Amino acid sequence: MKFIITISNAVYKVEQVMAVILLSIMTVSLTAGVIFRYFLNNPLMWSGEVGVFSLIWLTFIGGSMTIKKKKSARLTILVDNLKGSLKKMVERLCYLIVLVFVAYFLYIIVHWIQTPSILQQRSSSMQIKMIYPYLSIVISFLFMTIHSLSLLVESFYTKEM
Amino acid sequence: MLIFILFIVLLLIGVPIALVLGITSILYIILSDNMGLLLTAPQRLFSGIESNGLIAIPLFMLAGELMNSGGITKRLISFSQVLLGHYRGGLAYVNVVANMFLASIIGSATAQIAMMSKMMVPAMEKEGYKKEFSTSITAASGILGPIIPPSMMFIIYGVTSGQSIGTMFLAGIIPGVLLIVGYIALISFIGYKHNLPISQKQPLSKLFTSLFQVLPALLVPIVIIVGILGGIFTPTESAAIACLIAFIVGFAYRELGVKDIPSIFINTTHSTAIVTLLIAMASLFGWVLTFEGVPQAISEWMITLTENPLLFLLLLNILLLLIGTVMDGIAALIILVPIFSPLLPLYDIDPIHFGVIISINLTIGLLTPPVGTGLFIASSISGVKFESLSKAILPFLGVALLVLILLTYFPQLVLWIPSMAN
Amino acid sequence: VESQQSAGDDGDQSSSGSEGTSNEEASGEGRTYEFNLSHVTPPSHNWQKTAEKFGEELETLSDGRMELEIFPNGQLGSEGDMIQQIETGTLSFGIITNAYLSNRIDSLNGWFMPFLFDDLEEANAAKETEMAQQFLDDVTNDSMLAIDFAFAGNRHILMTEGEVTSPEDIEGKKMRIIGSPAMQDFWVESGASPTPMPLPDVYTSLQNGVIDGIDIDLDALVSLKLHEIAQDLTLTNHMSFPSVVVMSKQVRAELPEEDLQIVDEALESAIEWGIQDQIQREQDNLAFLEENGMNITEFDNHDTFLDIIDSVYTNYGDENEAIQALIEEYQD
Ligand code: NA
Ligand code: NA
């Protein structure tokens, strides 16, 4: 099962690259929006929409990254006061719950993305197919599934505290 | 009820809050056997963050990260030090004032507390201040981050309640000033009582050098305010402009290199996604609640409790403070705003006033045990025990609560600047 | 009486479709229904009032067997969400803006042909045409039935400074517009600088000059209090602004014929009532704006826009027969 850890690490590398690109796109498109509207008096129709779609991609890809790096906001008040094998067990239970959820949600997402109306939709400013921003959910939940499986596997390989 | 218990259990065992919201929503849908809802859940997740205003979150976070890596934090501190260091308790004032400057660039209290704890606490310790005192003042002043514009809390409130983010920003100015005045009064009281240290007076030439050095950074809030009021850009776009300035300033200071950029961007992505994924999941959660009529039920119940707006706000403040003791402010804000916003017309409460109160209240929650994210960060960076920090923070917490009460009962303190700008 | 129909494409969805929206106590006469309806406008909007009227009619006509729960303000999500919910049978009815749907269904751009209708009454009358029926058919799919159009007020032009008498008055001006293909084309052709922007940002953006004007209906103008910050309103009537009233086919499939008739009848009279209410609103809004000192100009220089109108008509008319027919019927 150790190979899943390798896959998860590789996925995280891809996510890092995506994050840098997405944030750059966001900054550039909004700055360009200001320059073109205020200084060149020629507003860009697409700058806001590009910003929103990058934010959506960034949210889900970044969300997957925070799961991998265990940075998500969570309550630690109880877990911090546990010790030894009990702590380990609660931790594993958490990973398992997260895994089951993201995998099940991925299953729902795969059904959702195939509904006929999805392909019909276009964005309101750029008229691009909405499937492109929607794909962020599919891909990120796939990544989350890989990461949370990897976390669960890792927790069995690390020594008890 | 089963779902509610599950919600609490999942939170307690440490499942990420965003996923707890998702899991309970999905389980609820499955248990209520409404499979149609299930298939539309991903769509809801998507449109929960499909909002122009939310773009400001990563961009203001990025601006803050760039500024910090570009050496701005230490320049702000040294400028404040030349300005105020020679009074009794000088470095304590410096701490507050440097936090004020930093708050006008950064929108998040936790980010600000982390940055300042690293810089200020060792500096104060060296001058003979007690570590507990230094850490508590840093944590307390850090909550200026989301009160003085720009502010993550105000952006999120604006987006979830349909209010103008620009107006929210303006509304935060007086509350921020009040908090600063309150802290300064408290420090001068403590200063004389406990005979706090004095630093050496710096020569006037030093003042000019450090002012000159810090000027580009002070430019950021000025550009933002002037730009928004002058119609050059929207509050959302102002965040991108702030990044642009931060880039230029960072490179000009020669502290920011191209090689630093990837890790800054990745850090920003982490801190963004922690918040925005929560928003997406909370909108799924809120949607399930709406389908079930929960907000309506709460509204009806609140109305039976009191019809007096002031009493309502008092009850609400108490409720929020209680929630704030155990829950992260932004998460609570995201979940609660859709529930309470519909009540405002019934009590004739201004939504901007309400937004400022709920945001500040939940920000104060960062400083209250047992779950005080601000306290955790400050204590882990400075090495002060959580318990002793919880005690040392109390006087500052008192000041913050006093300000909150003032703001609650005098809406004009919040609404005056926005009304002047109109 | 009713056999379980399988609606929708997903096999695993068919059996559990619209639970929560209908209570099968008994067959026929005795059955009770709890429908729901969602729209994205605020509770003060005509579409909310129309929905309320629809609820009342349902209750009266069914002797209290049918109830309608209304979710204004997009409480159940964006219009994209609403369509999905309708398709899965979670939501029974939706009032969805033509602007949103025009991004999916090309023919709906017909309603946005510039200066085609003189006023709200004329636009409303056009929904009785064959072409309008064709538009509805285009929206209708396997899981969603488009029943009718409900018109909000016509679009006019509000500027912070200066009335509009010809395209020159809007040339280079930053105008907040709604994202929809034909609307964008019209504004681009007119030489304006169209700027999409979320509605909550409009007040401050108009005030401090991020935008110079807005393409807007009087209801929105009044409810956003834009008269406080912009003085010049030109009553252009340059476009109509309908919504499409849609119903979930899954919900529909569970209704016996008599109950279907009740629903359709209730909706028809609610929409009829709604348009009268809207016409009254237009007058009230105008009176209110006049009282508040707004500089209001009637627009009658269509000629100055002729080239632009022609170009947009040709673009959309050539692409779609129903749009072409609508243009021919209503072009002055
Ligand atoms: Na701030
Ligand atoms: Na707390």
CSV table of C-alpha atoms in Angstrom, one decimal, chain B:
chain,number,residue,atom,x,y,z
B,1,MET,CA,-31.1,15.4,16.5
B,2,LEU,CA,-28.9,12.4,15.6
B,3,ILE,CA,-27.3,14.6,13.0
B,4,PHE,CA,-26.7,17.3,15.5
B,5,ILE,CA,-24.9,14.9,17.9
B,6,LEU,CA,-22.9,13.5,15.0
B,7,PHE,CA,-21.9,17.1,14.1
B,8,ILE,CA,-20.6,17.7,17.6
B,9,VAL,CA,-18.8,14.4,17.7
B,10,LEU,CA,-17.1,14.9,14.4
B,11,LEU,CA,-16.0,18.3,15.4
B,12,LEU,CA,-14.6,17.0,18.7
B,13,ILE,CA,-12.6,14.2,17.3
B,14,GLY,CA,-10.8,16.7,15.0
B,15,VAL,CA,-12.3,16.2,11.6
B,16,PRO,CA,-11.7,19.4,9.6
B,17,ILE,CA,-14.6,21.8,10.1
B,18,ALA,CA,-15.2,22.2,6.4
B,19,LEU,CA,-15.6,18.4,6.0
B,20,VAL,CA,-17.8,18.2,9.1
B,21,LEU,CA,-20.2,20.6,7.4
B,22,GLY,CA,-20.0,18.5,4.2
B,23,ILE,CA,-20.4,15.2,5.9
B,24,THR,CA,-23.4,16.3,8.0
B,25,SER,CA,-25.1,17.9,5.0
B,26,ILE,CA,-24.7,14.7,2.9
B,27,LEU,CA,-25.7,12.4,5.7
B,28,TYR,CA,-28.8,14.6,6.4
B,29,ILE,CA,-29.8,14.4,2.7
B,30,ILE,CA,-29.3,10.6,2.7
B,31,LEU,CA,-31.3,10.1,5.9
B,32,SER,CA,-34.1,12.3,4.6
B,33,ASP,CA,-34.1,10.1,1.5
B,34,ASN,CA,-34.1,13.0,-0.9
B,35,MET,CA,-31.8,11.7,-3.6
B,36,GLY,CA,-32.5,14.6,-5.9
B,37,LEU,CA,-30.8,16.9,-3.4
B,38,LEU,CA,-27.8,14.7,-3.3
B,39,LEU,CA,-27.2,15.0,-7.0
B,40,THR,CA,-27.3,18.8,-6.8
B,41,ALA,CA,-24.9,19.0,-3.9
B,42,PRO,CA,-21.7,19.5,-6.0
B,43,GLN,CA,-23.4,22.3,-7.9
B,44,ARG,CA,-24.2,24.0,-4.6
B,45,LEU,CA,-20.6,23.6,-3.5
B,46,PHE,CA,-19.5,25.4,-6.6
B,47,SER,CA,-21.9,28.3,-6.5
B,48,GLY,CA,-21.1,28.8,-2.8
B,49,ILE,CA,-17.8,30.4,-3.9
B,50,GLU,CA,-18.8,31.7,-7.3
B,51,SER,CA,-18.5,35.3,-6.1
B,52,ASN,CA,-16.6,38.2,-7.3
B,53,GLY,CA,-16.1,39.6,-3.8
B,54,LEU,CA,-14.4,36.5,-2.5
B,55,ILE,CA,-11.5,37.0,-5.0
B,56,ALA,CA,-10.3,39.6,-2.6
B,57,ILE,CA,-9.5,36.9,0.0
B,58,PRO,CA,-6.5,35.2,-1.7
B,59,LEU,CA,-5.3,38.6,-3.1
B,60,PHE,CA,-5.2,40.4,0.3
B,61,MET,CA,-3.6,37.3,1.8
B,62,LEU,CA,-1.0,37.3,-0.9
B,63,ALA,CA,-0.3,41.0,-0.4
B,64,GLY,CA,0.2,40.4,3.3
B,65,GLU,CA,2.6,37.5,2.7
B,66,LEU,CA,4.5,39.5,0.1
B,67,MET,CA,4.8,42.5,2.5
B,68,ASN,CA,6.0,40.3,5.3
B,69,SER,CA,8.6,38.5,3.2
B,70,GLY,CA,9.6,41.8,1.7
B,71,GLY,CA,10.7,43.0,5.1
B,72,ILE,CA,7.8,45.3,5.8
B,73,THR,CA,6.9,44.1,9.2
B,74,LYS,CA,10.3,44.9,10.7
B,75,ARG,CA,10.3,48.3,9.1
B,76,LEU,CA,6.9,49.1,10.5
B,77,ILE,CA,8.1,48.1,13.9
B,78,SER,CA,11.3,50.1,13.7
B,79,PHE,CA,9.4,53.2,12.5
B,80,SER,CA,6.9,52.9,15.4
B,81,GLN,CA,9.8,52.4,17.8
B,82,VAL,CA,11.5,55.7,16.8
B,83,LEU,CA,8.1,57.3,17.1
B,84,LEU,CA,7.1,56.0,20.6
B,85,GLY,CA,9.9,53.9,22.1
B,86,HIS,CA,11.1,56.6,24.6
B,87,TYR,CA,7.9,56.8,26.6
B,88,ARG,CA,7.3,54.6,29.7
B,89,GLY,CA,6.1,51.3,28.3
B,90,GLY,CA,7.3,52.5,25.0
B,91,LEU,CA,7.6,49.1,23.3
B,92,ALA,CA,4.1,48.3,24.4
B,93,TYR,CA,2.8,51.3,22.5
B,94,VAL,CA,5.1,50.4,19.6
B,95,ASN,CA,3.4,47.0,19.5
B,96,VAL,CA,-0.1,48.5,19.2
B,97,VAL,CA,0.9,51.1,16.7
B,98,ALA,CA,2.9,48.8,14.5
B,99,ASN,CA,-0.1,46.4,14.6
B,100,MET,CA,-2.3,49.3,13.5
B,101,PHE,CA,-0.1,49.9,10.5
B,102,LEU,CA,0.2,46.2,9.7
B,103,ALA,CA,-3.6,45.9,10.0
B,104,SER,CA,-4.1,48.4,7.2
B,105,ILE,CA,-2.2,45.9,4.9
B,106,ILE,CA,-3.3,42.6,6.3
B,107,GLY,CA,-6.9,41.3,6.6
B,108,SER,CA,-6.5,38.4,8.9
B,109,ALA,CA,-5.9,38.4,12.7
B,110,THR,CA,-4.2,35.0,12.8
B,111,ALA,CA,-1.7,36.0,10.1
B,112,GLN,CA,-1.0,39.2,11.9
B,113,ILE,CA,-0.6,37.6,15.3
B,114,ALA,CA,1.8,35.1,13.8
B,115,MET,CA,3.9,37.7,12.1
B,116,MET,CA,4.0,40.1,15.1
B,117,SER,CA,4.6,37.4,17.7
B,118,LYS,CA,7.8,36.4,15.9
B,119,MET,CA,9.1,40.0,15.8
B,120,MET,CA,7.7,41.9,18.8
B,121,VAL,CA,7.8,39.4,21.7
B,122,PRO,CA,11.6,38.8,21.6
B,123,ALA,CA,12.2,42.5,21.1
B,124,MET,CA,10.1,43.4,24.2
B,125,GLU,CA,11.7,40.6,26.2
B,126,LYS,CA,15.1,42.0,25.5
B,127,GLU,CA,14.1,45.4,26.9
B,128,GLY,CA,12.9,43.8,30.1
B,129,TYR,CA,9.2,43.3,29.5
B,130,LYS,CA,7.6,40.2,30.9
B,131,LYS,CA,7.0,37.6,28.3
B,132,GLU,CA,3.3,37.0,29.3
B,133,PHE,CA,2.6,40.7,29.0
B,134,SER,CA,4.4,41.1,25.7
B,135,THR,CA,2.6,38.1,24.2
B,136,SER,CA,-0.8,39.1,25.4
B,137,ILE,CA,-0.4,42.6,24.0
B,138,THR,CA,0.7,41.2,20.6
B,139,ALA,CA,-2.3,38.8,20.4
B,140,ALA,CA,-4.7,41.5,21.5
B,141,SER,CA,-3.4,44.0,19.0
B,142,GLY,CA,-3.4,41.4,16.3
B,143,ILE,CA,-7.2,41.5,16.2
B,144,LEU,CA,-6.9,44.9,14.6
B,145,GLY,CA,-6.1,42.9,11.5
B,146,PRO,CA,-9.7,42.2,10.5
B,147,ILE,CA,-11.1,45.4,12.0
B,148,ILE,CA,-9.0,48.0,10.2
B,149,PRO,CA,-9.5,47.6,6.5
B,150,PRO,CA,-8.8,45.4,4.5
B,151,SER,CA,-10.5,42.6,6.4
B,152,MET,CA,-11.3,39.0,5.6
B,153,MET,CA,-14.2,39.1,8.0
B,154,PHE,CA,-15.8,42.1,6.3
B,155,ILE,CA,-15.3,40.6,2.9
B,156,ILE,CA,-17.0,37.4,3.9
B,157,TYR,CA,-19.8,39.3,5.6
B,158,GLY,CA,-20.3,41.5,2.6
B,159,VAL,CA,-20.4,38.5,0.2
B,160,THR,CA,-22.8,36.4,2.4
B,161,SER,CA,-25.2,39.2,3.2
B,162,GLY,CA,-25.1,41.1,-0.1
B,163,GLN,CA,-23.6,44.3,1.5
B,164,SER,CA,-21.0,46.4,-0.2
B,165,ILE,CA,-17.5,45.4,0.9
B,166,GLY,CA,-16.3,49.0,0.4
B,167,THR,CA,-18.8,50.2,2.9
B,168,MET,CA,-17.9,47.5,5.4
B,169,PHE,CA,-14.2,48.6,5.0
B,170,LEU,CA,-15.1,52.2,5.8
B,171,ALA,CA,-17.3,51.1,8.7
B,172,GLY,CA,-14.3,49.4,10.4
B,173,ILE,CA,-12.2,52.5,10.7
B,174,ILE,CA,-13.7,54.0,13.9
B,175,PRO,CA,-14.0,50.7,15.7
B,176,GLY,CA,-10.3,50.1,15.0
B,177,VAL,CA,-9.4,53.5,16.3
B,178,LEU,CA,-11.5,52.9,19.4
B,179,LEU,CA,-9.8,49.7,20.1
B,180,ILE,CA,-6.3,51.3,19.7
B,181,VAL,CA,-7.3,54.2,22.1
B,182,GLY,CA,-8.6,51.6,24.6
B,183,TYR,CA,-5.4,49.6,24.4
B,184,ILE,CA,-3.2,52.7,24.8
B,185,ALA,CA,-5.2,53.8,27.8
B,186,LEU,CA,-4.8,50.4,29.3
B,187,ILE,CA,-1.0,50.3,28.7
B,188,SER,CA,-0.4,53.7,30.2
B,189,PHE,CA,-2.4,52.6,33.3
B,190,ILE,CA,-0.3,49.4,33.5
B,191,GLY,CA,2.8,51.4,32.7
B,192,TYR,CA,2.6,53.5,35.8
B,193,LYS,CA,1.4,50.8,38.0
B,194,HIS,CA,4.0,48.3,37.1
B,195,ASN,CA,6.8,50.7,36.1
B,196,LEU,CA,7.3,49.4,32.6
B,197,PRO,CA,10.7,49.9,30.9
B,198,ILE,CA,11.7,53.0,28.8
B,199,SER,CA,13.9,52.7,25.7
B,200,GLN,CA,16.4,55.3,24.7
B,201,LYS,CA,15.2,58.3,22.7
B,202,GLN,CA,16.3,58.0,19.1
B,203,PRO,CA,17.8,61.0,17.3
B,204,LEU,CA,15.5,62.9,15.0
B,205,SER,CA,17.5,61.9,11.9
B,206,LYS,CA,16.6,58.3,12.7
B,207,LEU,CA,13.0,59.2,12.5
B,208,PHE,CA,13.3,60.5,9.0
B,209,THR,CA,15.3,57.5,7.8
B,210,SER,CA,12.8,55.1,9.1
B,211,LEU,CA,9.9,57.1,7.9
B,212,PHE,CA,11.5,57.1,4.5
B,213,GLN,CA,12.0,53.4,4.6
B,214,VAL,CA,8.5,52.6,5.7
B,215,LEU,CA,6.8,55.1,3.3
B,216,PRO,CA,6.2,52.6,0.4
B,217,ALA,CA,4.4,50.3,2.8
B,218,LEU,CA,2.2,53.0,4.2
B,219,LEU,CA,1.3,53.7,0.6
B,220,VAL,CA,-0.7,50.5,0.4
B,221,PRO,CA,-3.6,51.6,2.6
B,222,ILE,CA,-3.6,55.0,1.1
B,223,VAL,CA,-3.7,53.7,-2.4
B,224,ILE,CA,-6.5,51.3,-1.4
B,225,ILE,CA,-8.7,54.0,0.2
B,226,VAL,CA,-8.0,56.7,-2.4
B,227,GLY,CA,-8.4,54.2,-5.2
B,228,ILE,CA,-11.8,52.9,-3.9
B,229,LEU,CA,-13.2,56.4,-3.1
B,230,GLY,CA,-11.8,57.8,-6.3
B,231,GLY,CA,-13.5,55.3,-8.5
B,232,ILE,CA,-10.3,53.8,-9.9
B,233,PHE,CA,-11.0,50.3,-8.7
B,234,THR,CA,-13.5,48.2,-6.8
B,235,PRO,CA,-12.7,46.8,-3.3
B,236,THR,CA,-12.0,43.4,-5.0
B,237,GLU,CA,-9.7,44.9,-7.5
B,238,SER,CA,-7.9,46.9,-4.8
B,239,ALA,CA,-6.6,43.6,-3.5
B,240,ALA,CA,-4.9,42.9,-6.8
B,241,ILE,CA,-3.4,46.5,-6.7
B,242,ALA,CA,-2.2,45.9,-3.2
B,243,CYS,CA,-0.4,42.8,-4.4
B,244,LEU,CA,1.2,44.8,-7.2
B,245,ILE,CA,2.5,47.4,-4.8
B,246,ALA,CA,3.7,44.7,-2.4
B,247,PHE,CA,5.7,43.1,-5.3
B,248,ILE,CA,7.3,46.3,-6.3
B,249,VAL,CA,8.1,47.4,-2.7
B,250,GLY,CA,9.4,43.9,-1.8
B,251,PHE,CA,11.8,44.0,-4.8
B,252,ALA,CA,12.7,47.6,-4.2
B,253,TYR,CA,13.7,46.7,-0.6
B,254,ARG,CA,15.8,43.9,-2.2
B,255,GLU,CA,14.3,41.5,0.3
B,256,LEU,CA,12.0,39.7,-2.1
B,257,GLY,CA,13.5,37.5,-4.8
B,258,VAL,CA,11.9,35.6,-7.6
B,259,LYS,CA,13.0,32.4,-5.8
B,260,ASP,CA,10.7,33.3,-2.9
B,261,ILE,CA,7.6,33.6,-5.0
B,262,PRO,CA,6.6,29.9,-5.3
B,263,SER,CA,6.6,29.3,-1.6
B,264,ILE,CA,4.7,32.6,-0.9
B,265,PHE,CA,2.1,31.6,-3.5
B,266,ILE,CA,1.7,28.1,-2.0
B,267,ASN,CA,1.4,29.5,1.6
B,268,THR,CA,-1.2,31.9,0.3
B,269,THR,CA,-3.1,29.0,-1.4
B,270,HIS,CA,-3.2,27.1,1.9
B,271,SER,CA,-4.5,30.0,3.9
B,272,THR,CA,-7.0,30.9,1.2
B,273,ALA,CA,-8.3,27.4,0.8
B,274,ILE,CA,-8.7,26.9,4.5
B,275,VAL,CA,-11.3,29.8,4.4
B,276,THR,CA,-12.9,29.4,1.0
B,277,LEU,CA,-13.4,25.6,1.2
B,278,LEU,CA,-15.1,26.3,4.5
B,279,ILE,CA,-17.3,28.8,2.7
B,280,ALA,CA,-18.2,26.3,0.0
B,281,MET,CA,-19.0,23.6,2.5
B,282,ALA,CA,-20.9,26.0,4.7
B,283,SER,CA,-23.1,27.1,1.8
B,284,LEU,CA,-24.0,23.4,1.2
B,285,PHE,CA,-24.8,23.1,4.9
B,286,GLY,CA,-26.8,26.4,4.9
B,287,TRP,CA,-28.7,25.2,1.9
B,288,VAL,CA,-29.7,22.0,3.6
B,289,LEU,CA,-30.8,24.0,6.6
B,290,THR,CA,-32.8,26.3,4.4
B,291,PHE,CA,-34.5,23.4,2.7
B,292,GLU,CA,-35.5,22.2,6.2
B,293,GLY,CA,-36.7,25.7,7.3
B,294,VAL,CA,-34.2,25.9,10.2
B,295,PRO,CA,-33.3,29.6,9.8
B,296,GLN,CA,-36.9,30.4,9.6
B,297,ALA,CA,-37.6,28.5,12.8
B,298,ILE,CA,-34.7,30.3,14.6
B,299,SER,CA,-36.0,33.6,13.4
B,300,GLU,CA,-39.5,32.9,14.7
B,301,TRP,CA,-38.1,31.8,18.0
B,302,MET,CA,-35.8,34.9,18.4
B,303,ILE,CA,-38.8,37.1,17.7
B,304,THR,CA,-40.8,35.4,20.5
B,305,LEU,CA,-37.9,36.2,22.9
B,306,THR,CA,-37.8,39.9,22.3
B,307,GLU,CA,-38.9,42.6,20.0
B,308,ASN,CA,-36.5,45.2,21.3
B,309,PRO,CA,-33.5,45.6,18.9
B,310,LEU,CA,-31.1,46.5,21.7
B,311,LEU,CA,-32.1,43.5,23.7
B,312,PHE,CA,-31.8,41.4,20.6
B,313,LEU,CA,-28.3,42.6,19.9
B,314,LEU,CA,-27.3,42.0,23.5
B,315,LEU,CA,-28.6,38.4,23.4
B,316,LEU,CA,-26.9,38.0,20.1
B,317,ASN,CA,-23.6,39.3,21.4
B,318,ILE,CA,-23.7,36.9,24.3
B,319,LEU,CA,-24.5,34.0,22.0
B,320,LEU,CA,-21.7,34.9,19.7
B,321,LEU,CA,-19.2,35.3,22.5
B,322,LEU,CA,-20.2,31.8,23.7
B,323,ILE,CA,-19.8,30.4,20.2
B,324,GLY,CA,-16.5,32.3,19.9
B,325,THR,CA,-15.1,30.5,22.9
B,326,VAL,CA,-15.2,27.1,21.1
B,327,MET,CA,-15.3,27.9,17.4
B,328,ASP,CA,-13.0,29.7,14.9
B,329,GLY,CA,-14.4,33.2,14.0
B,330,ILE,CA,-14.5,32.9,10.3
B,331,ALA,CA,-16.1,29.5,10.4
B,332,ALA,CA,-18.8,30.8,12.8
B,333,LEU,CA,-19.3,33.9,10.6
B,334,ILE,CA,-19.8,31.8,7.5
B,335,ILE,CA,-22.4,29.6,9.2
B,336,LEU,CA,-24.2,32.3,11.2
B,337,VAL,CA,-24.7,35.2,8.8
B,338,PRO,CA,-27.3,33.5,6.6
B,339,ILE,CA,-29.2,32.6,9.8
B,340,PHE,CA,-29.3,36.0,11.4
B,341,SER,CA,-29.3,38.3,8.3
B,342,PRO,CA,-33.0,37.8,7.6
B,343,LEU,CA,-33.9,38.9,11.1
B,344,LEU,CA,-32.4,42.4,10.7
B,345,PRO,CA,-35.4,44.1,9.0
B,346,LEU,CA,-37.6,42.8,11.7
B,347,TYR,CA,-35.6,44.7,14.3
B,348,ASP,CA,-34.8,47.6,12.0
B,349,ILE,CA,-31.1,47.0,12.5
B,350,ASP,CA,-28.7,48.4,9.9
B,351,PRO,CA,-26.9,45.4,8.1
B,352,ILE,CA,-23.6,47.3,8.1
B,353,HIS,CA,-23.8,47.9,11.8
B,354,PHE,CA,-24.7,44.3,12.4
B,355,GLY,CA,-21.9,43.1,10.2
B,356,VAL,CA,-19.3,45.1,12.2
B,357,ILE,CA,-20.7,43.8,15.5
B,358,ILE,CA,-20.8,40.2,14.5
B,359,SER,CA,-17.3,40.3,12.9
B,360,ILE,CA,-15.7,42.0,15.9
B,361,ASN,CA,-17.4,39.8,18.3
B,362,LEU,CA,-16.2,36.6,16.6
B,363,THR,CA,-12.7,38.1,16.2
B,364,ILE,CA,-12.6,38.6,20.0
B,365,GLY,CA,-13.3,34.9,20.1
B,366,LEU,CA,-9.8,34.3,18.8
B,367,LEU,CA,-8.6,35.5,22.3
B,368,THR,CA,-10.9,33.5,24.5
B,369,PRO,CA,-10.1,30.1,25.8
B,370,PRO,CA,-10.6,27.2,25.5
B,371,VAL,CA,-10.5,27.5,21.7
B,372,GLY,CA,-8.7,30.7,21.0
B,373,THR,CA,-6.8,30.4,17.7
B,374,GLY,CA,-5.1,33.7,18.3
B,375,LEU,CA,-3.9,32.6,21.7
B,376,PHE,CA,-2.6,29.3,20.4
B,377,ILE,CA,-0.6,30.9,17.7
B,378,ALA,CA,0.9,33.6,20.0
B,379,SER,CA,1.7,31.1,22.7
B,380,SER,CA,3.3,28.5,20.4
B,381,ILE,CA,5.5,31.2,18.8
B,382,SER,CA,6.5,33.0,21.9
B,383,GLY,CA,6.8,29.9,24.1
B,384,VAL,CA,4.4,31.3,26.8
B,385,LYS,CA,2.2,28.7,28.4
B,386,PHE,CA,-1.4,28.8,27.1
B,387,GLU,CA,-2.8,29.0,30.6
B,388,SER,CA,-0.7,32.0,31.7
B,389,LEU,CA,-1.4,33.8,28.4
B,390,SER,CA,-5.1,33.2,28.9
B,391,LYS,CA,-4.8,35.0,32.2
B,392,ALA,CA,-2.5,37.8,30.9
B,393,ILE,CA,-4.9,38.6,28.1
B,394,LEU,CA,-7.9,39.3,30.4
B,395,PRO,CA,-7.4,43.1,30.8
B,396,PHE,CA,-7.1,43.5,27.0
B,397,LEU,CA,-10.1,41.3,26.5
B,398,GLY,CA,-12.0,43.6,28.9
B,399,VAL,CA,-11.1,46.6,26.7
B,400,ALA,CA,-12.2,44.8,23.5
B,401,LEU,CA,-15.5,43.9,25.1
B,402,LEU,CA,-16.0,47.5,26.2
B,403,VAL,CA,-15.5,48.7,22.7
B,404,LEU,CA,-17.9,46.0,21.4
B,405,ILE,CA,-20.6,47.3,23.9
B,406,LEU,CA,-20.0,50.9,22.8
B,407,LEU,CA,-20.3,49.9,19.1
B,408,THR,CA,-23.5,47.9,19.8
B,409,TYR,CA,-25.3,50.7,21.5
B,410,PHE,CA,-24.0,53.6,19.4
B,411,PRO,CA,-24.5,52.5,15.8
B,412,GLN,CA,-23.3,55.9,14.7
B,413,LEU,CA,-19.8,55.0,15.6
B,414,VAL,CA,-19.9,52.4,12.9
B,415,LEU,CA,-22.1,54.2,10.4
B,416,TRP,CA,-20.7,57.7,10.5
B,417,ILE,CA,-17.7,57.3,8.1
B,418,PRO,CA,-19.7,55.4,5.5
B,419,SER,CA,-22.4,58.0,5.6
B,420,MET,CA,-19.8,60.8,5.2
B,421,ALA,CA,-18.4,59.1,2.2
B,422,ASN,CA,-21.8,58.9,0.6
